[in-house]
Structures are given as C-alpha cells and as structure tokens.
Tab-separated table of C-alpha atoms in Angstrom:
chain	number	residue	atom	x	y	z
A	1	MET	CA	10.762	-11.713	-141.767
A	2	LYS	CA	13.028	-14.177	-140.029
A	3	LYS	CA	14.664	-11.422	-138.019
A	4	SER	CA	11.319	-10.241	-136.695
A	5	TYR	CA	10.338	-13.754	-135.650
A	6	PHE	CA	13.676	-14.267	-133.968
A	7	SER	CA	13.297	-10.971	-132.076
A	8	LEU	CA	9.863	-11.917	-130.832
A	9	LEU	CA	11.169	-15.295	-129.652
A	10	ILE	CA	13.944	-13.671	-127.600
A	11	ILE	CA	11.492	-11.193	-126.044
A	12	GLY	CA	9.127	-14.041	-125.141
A	13	CYS	CA	11.873	-16.050	-123.402
A	14	VAL	CA	12.993	-13.039	-121.432
A	15	SER	CA	9.411	-12.355	-120.306
A	16	VAL	CA	8.878	-15.965	-119.189
A	17	THR	CA	12.116	-15.883	-117.207
A	18	MET	CA	11.129	-12.659	-115.392
A	19	ILE	CA	7.677	-14.008	-114.552
A	20	GLY	CA	9.212	-17.169	-113.074
A	21	CYS	CA	11.520	-15.135	-110.856
A	22	VAL	CA	8.598	-13.131	-109.556
A	23	GLN	CA	6.434	-16.204	-108.812
A	24	HIS	CA	9.253	-18.222	-107.142
A	25	PRO	CA	11.239	-16.058	-104.665
A	26	GLN	CA	14.408	-17.389	-103.241
A	27	GLN	CA	14.069	-19.533	-100.144
A	28	GLY	CA	16.679	-17.464	-98.302
A	29	LEU	CA	14.454	-14.350	-98.568
A	30	SER	CA	11.377	-16.006	-97.040
A	31	THR	CA	9.746	-13.780	-94.391
A	32	ALA	CA	7.693	-16.567	-92.855
A	33	THR	CA	8.212	-16.931	-89.002
A	34	GLU	CA	7.599	-19.990	-86.913
A	35	THR	CA	5.371	-19.627	-83.836
A	36	GLN	CA	5.215	-21.893	-80.780
A	37	GLY	CA	2.280	-22.234	-78.431
A	38	LEU	CA	2.655	-21.010	-74.817
A	39	PRO	CA	2.875	-23.756	-72.199
A	40	GLU	CA	-0.284	-24.308	-70.220
A	41	PRO	CA	-0.062	-22.863	-66.690
A	42	GLU	CA	0.294	-25.454	-63.966
A	43	VAL	CA	-2.413	-25.403	-61.351
A	44	VAL	CA	-0.908	-25.611	-57.871
A	45	ILE	CA	-3.207	-26.415	-54.976
A	46	GLY	CA	-1.852	-25.065	-51.714
A	47	GLN	CA	-1.503	-27.629	-48.951
A	48	ASN	CA	-0.626	-26.969	-45.307
A	49	THR	CA	2.186	-29.395	-44.742
A	50	SER	CA	3.071	-28.102	-41.269
A	51	PRO	CA	1.697	-30.266	-38.462
A	52	PRO	CA	-1.113	-28.747	-36.380
A	53	SER	CA	-0.030	-27.088	-33.165
A	54	VAL	CA	-0.750	-29.324	-30.194
A	55	LYS	CA	-0.482	-28.122	-26.614
A	56	PHE	CA	1.636	-30.587	-24.726
A	57	GLU	CA	2.295	-30.004	-21.053
A	58	GLN	CA	4.740	-32.153	-19.194
A	59	VAL	CA	4.900	-32.568	-15.448
A	60	ILE	CA	8.374	-31.779	-14.159
A	61	VAL	CA	9.987	-34.284	-11.845
A	62	PRO	CA	11.468	-34.443	-9.330
A	63	ASP	CA	9.118	-32.106	-7.492
A	64	ILE	CA	10.631	-30.128	-4.605
A	65	TYR	CA	7.221	-30.095	-2.928
A	66	GLN	CA	6.886	-33.877	-2.975
A	67	SER	CA	10.466	-35.053	-2.647
A	68	LEU	CA	11.670	-34.593	0.915
A	69	ASP	CA	14.949	-36.453	0.548
A	70	GLU	CA	17.484	-34.125	2.150
A	71	SER	CA	20.336	-36.365	1.038
A	72	LYS	CA	19.969	-34.957	-2.481
A	73	THR	CA	20.915	-31.472	-1.329
A	74	GLN	CA	23.670	-30.185	-3.568
A	75	ILE	CA	26.508	-28.064	-2.279
A	76	ILE	CA	28.964	-26.360	-4.583
A	77	ARG	CA	32.201	-24.555	-3.855
A	78	GLN	CA	32.170	-20.818	-4.415
A	79	GLY	CA	35.577	-19.327	-3.942
A	80	ARG	CA	38.369	-21.005	-2.052
A	81	TYR	CA	36.788	-21.540	1.339
A	82	THR	CA	33.065	-20.982	0.748
A	83	LEU	CA	30.499	-23.738	0.251
A	84	VAL	CA	27.077	-22.792	-1.078
A	85	ASN	CA	23.852	-24.777	-0.795
A	86	THR	CA	22.113	-24.848	-4.191
A	87	SER	CA	18.773	-26.102	-2.837
A	88	PRO	CA	16.016	-23.598	-2.013
A	89	GLU	CA	15.576	-22.677	1.625
A	90	GLU	CA	12.373	-23.394	3.519
A	91	GLY	CA	11.342	-19.757	3.366
A	92	GLN	CA	11.767	-19.790	-0.409
A	93	LYS	CA	9.702	-22.940	-0.876
A	94	TYR	CA	7.038	-22.001	1.678
A	95	LEU	CA	6.465	-18.275	1.912
A	96	LEU	CA	5.031	-18.465	5.424
A	97	GLU	CA	8.349	-19.896	6.634
A	98	GLN	CA	10.443	-16.932	5.506
A	99	MET	CA	12.115	-14.739	8.085
A	100	VAL	CA	10.913	-11.144	8.432
A	101	THR	CA	12.026	-8.120	10.400
A	102	VAL	CA	9.335	-5.492	10.804
A	103	ASN	CA	9.613	-1.928	12.057
A	104	MET	CA	6.320	-0.026	12.250
A	105	LEU	CA	7.569	2.809	14.409
A	106	PRO	CA	6.294	6.097	13.015
A	107	LYS	CA	8.740	8.053	10.869
A	108	LYS	CA	6.183	10.404	9.373
A	109	LYS	CA	2.766	11.326	10.683
A	110	ASN	CA	0.987	10.179	7.539
A	111	LEU	CA	2.678	6.752	7.693
A	112	ASN	CA	1.574	5.778	11.189
A	113	VAL	CA	0.410	2.200	11.658
A	114	VAL	CA	-2.441	2.336	14.130
A	115	THR	CA	-4.713	-0.666	13.426
A	116	VAL	CA	-4.214	-4.411	13.316
A	117	GLU	CA	-5.098	-4.455	9.625
A	118	GLN	CA	-2.379	-1.922	8.863
A	119	GLY	CA	0.075	-3.952	10.939
A	120	LEU	CA	-0.744	-7.144	9.047
A	121	THR	CA	-0.457	-5.354	5.713
A	122	ARG	CA	2.917	-3.875	6.636
A	123	THR	CA	4.163	-7.288	7.783
A	124	LEU	CA	3.091	-8.917	4.502
A	125	SER	CA	4.744	-6.208	2.417
A	126	GLY	CA	7.350	-7.730	0.106
A	127	THR	CA	6.624	-11.315	1.167
A	128	GLY	CA	4.558	-12.290	-1.887
A	129	LEU	CA	1.429	-12.760	0.237
A	130	ARG	CA	-1.469	-10.421	0.913
A	131	LEU	CA	-4.569	-10.193	3.052
A	132	CYS	CA	-7.707	-11.736	1.619
A	133	ALA	CA	-10.756	-9.610	0.915
A	134	GLY	CA	-14.384	-10.189	0.119
A	135	SER	CA	-16.542	-12.364	2.345
A	136	HIS	CA	-13.617	-13.234	4.589
A	137	PHE	CA	-13.304	-9.597	5.589
A	138	ASN	CA	-16.688	-9.724	7.323
A	139	GLN	CA	-15.344	-12.310	9.755
A	140	THR	CA	-12.293	-10.237	10.624
A	141	ALA	CA	-13.717	-6.706	10.471
A	142	SER	CA	-13.729	-6.445	14.250
A	143	LEU	CA	-10.130	-7.692	14.462
A	144	PHE	CA	-8.811	-5.406	11.739
A	145	SER	CA	-10.322	-2.322	13.360
A	146	LEU	CA	-8.615	-2.946	16.710
A	147	PRO	CA	-5.673	-0.713	17.643
A	148	LEU	CA	-2.250	-2.222	17.079
A	149	PRO	CA	-0.398	-2.771	20.371
A	150	LYS	CA	2.894	-0.931	20.733
A	151	VAL	CA	4.651	-4.197	21.497
A	152	HIS	CA	3.724	-5.376	17.980
A	153	ARG	CA	5.205	-2.414	16.143
A	154	GLN	CA	8.762	-3.702	16.046
A	155	PHE	CA	9.845	-7.340	15.990
A	156	GLY	CA	12.061	-9.829	14.214
A	157	PRO	CA	13.778	-11.625	12.798
A	158	ILE	CA	10.892	-14.055	13.091
A	159	LYS	CA	9.082	-16.480	10.825
A	160	LEU	CA	6.277	-14.845	8.873
A	161	ARG	CA	3.812	-17.488	9.989
A	162	GLU	CA	4.497	-16.803	13.646
A	163	ALA	CA	4.462	-13.030	13.155
A	164	LEU	CA	1.013	-13.074	11.554
A	165	GLN	CA	-0.391	-15.354	14.228
A	166	MET	CA	1.079	-13.073	16.875
A	167	LEU	CA	-0.570	-9.987	15.367
A	168	ALA	CA	-3.956	-11.701	15.003
A	169	GLY	CA	-3.952	-13.113	18.516
A	170	PRO	CA	-5.221	-16.388	19.954
A	171	ALA	CA	-8.875	-15.801	19.065
A	172	TYR	CA	-8.286	-16.249	15.312
A	173	ALA	CA	-6.934	-19.093	13.208
A	174	MET	CA	-4.905	-18.332	10.098
A	175	THR	CA	-5.540	-19.933	6.709
A	176	LEU	CA	-3.587	-19.746	3.456
A	177	ASN	CA	-4.903	-19.850	-0.114
A	178	ALA	CA	-1.897	-21.113	-2.070
A	179	PHE	CA	-3.509	-20.372	-5.447
A	180	ASN	CA	-4.144	-16.691	-4.767
A	181	ARG	CA	-1.384	-16.397	-2.147
A	182	THR	CA	-3.748	-14.755	0.286
A	183	VAL	CA	-3.782	-15.029	4.058
A	184	CYS	CA	-7.101	-15.081	5.908
A	185	PHE	CA	-8.145	-15.171	9.546
A	186	THR	CA	-11.244	-16.850	10.909
A	187	PRO	CA	-12.551	-16.915	14.474
A	188	ARG	CA	-11.720	-20.150	16.242
A	189	ASP	CA	-14.598	-22.502	16.922
A	190	LYS	CA	-13.325	-23.022	20.429
A	191	PRO	CA	-11.433	-20.166	22.063
A	192	ILE	CA	-8.038	-21.039	23.439
A	193	ASP	CA	-7.634	-20.779	27.184
A	194	VAL	CA	-4.687	-18.409	27.142
A	195	GLU	CA	-4.101	-18.512	30.882
A	196	THR	CA	-3.906	-22.298	30.920
A	197	LYS	CA	-1.440	-22.323	28.039
A	198	ARG	CA	0.682	-19.682	29.707
A	199	VAL	CA	0.847	-21.677	32.939
A	200	GLU	CA	1.830	-24.811	31.038
A	201	ILE	CA	4.723	-22.975	29.411
A	202	ILE	CA	5.949	-21.474	32.657
A	203	SER	CA	5.730	-24.794	34.533
A	204	THR	CA	7.805	-26.586	31.920
A	205	THR	CA	11.269	-27.323	33.345
A	206	THR	CA	14.428	-28.748	31.908
A	207	GLU	CA	16.595	-31.020	33.968
A	208	THR	CA	20.295	-30.391	33.733
A	209	GLU	CA	22.765	-32.986	34.829
A	210	VAL	CA	26.048	-31.658	36.175
A	211	ILE	CA	29.024	-33.958	35.873
A	212	ASN	CA	31.888	-33.284	38.252
A	213	GLU	CA	35.219	-34.124	36.798
C-alpha cells in the first residue's frame, strides 16, 4: 500500500514539472519581434528662390557719335614700322561718307544698267544702305525711269553721299532714314539755278604769290 502511494506521488510530481515547462517557455526562445513606426513624411513646399529676371539696359559711354574729341584717337604699333589707327573712320561711322568705286559698264547683256534707279541700286550695293520704297517712290518715279547717262556708269573713288547726289541730279534733295538705313530723294521746293552755280565755280580764282629768291 505504501509503495503504491509513493509511486503515485512520483508520477504526480513529474506531471506538474512537465506542465510548468510547457506553460513557461524559456526567454531565449521567444519569437516575439519588436516593431517601430515609420517616420512621418516631411511636407516640402517648393519656393522659387531665384530672383525674377529684370531687363536692365545700360547706355554705353563714351559715345562715338557724341564725342568729337579727336585727341582721344588711339594709335597702336603693328609691326616694326607700321602705326595703326584704332578709331573708326568717317566712312565706318557714317555710311554716306564711305568711299565707293562703281563700274556699271555692261559685261553681259542681261546685266545692263540702263535707268537711274538701276544706277542708284548698283551704287548702294554693299554699302549697307538701300533705296526707300512705298510712298516715297511716287515722288521719284519720274527720276527713276530716266535713262542713266553714260558719264555716270563709271566713277570713283568718291564719297557715297556725293555719288548719290550726282546720280539724282540737282532737281532732287537726298534724305537718309538712319533707323531703316534707307536713302530717299524728294523734289526740291526751289529748283537750283545750275547755270548760275556753274558760273560761280568757274569764276572762282586762287591767287598765288611767287617769291623770288
């Protein structure tokens, strides 16, 4: 009887021990994982930090068209014996003052210059200026349709201003539009007395003093 009781007691202790192991697992075998919340996204508001574009125009000085001080002309040495003027020439500053050499003699039949308009156009070729059109043409239609004199088909070197006035003749005054770089001709309000002018030129004399040594 005692042996049976003792056997039951041992079996009970063993059962209690096994149940405790099942209910209390070892801490090292824990499968629990720690989780962390994601950071909240930062809201970025775009800002245009670059300054707004501002058109800023600056007047350049000195101005070659307002400063007429010739003492400021700069000359540099180019080579051993050559001096070069670095300032623009009159014909470069004022297109009508440039020197031109014109040859309108016919080389091909289809390139003949036969009217005053064609002669003026050929003279202005490559100068940066051109004949005006539009309403101004009505005032010069009769001039442009005239035949070009043979004496005006080859000339130069001569200033462009004088060449154009020569081709147009004394009955027309020449005007310049500097913005469009166009040359126009308008009939003079008062015709020039060509004969009187010619006599004045011929009658002009120059006195020459001869010094005998």
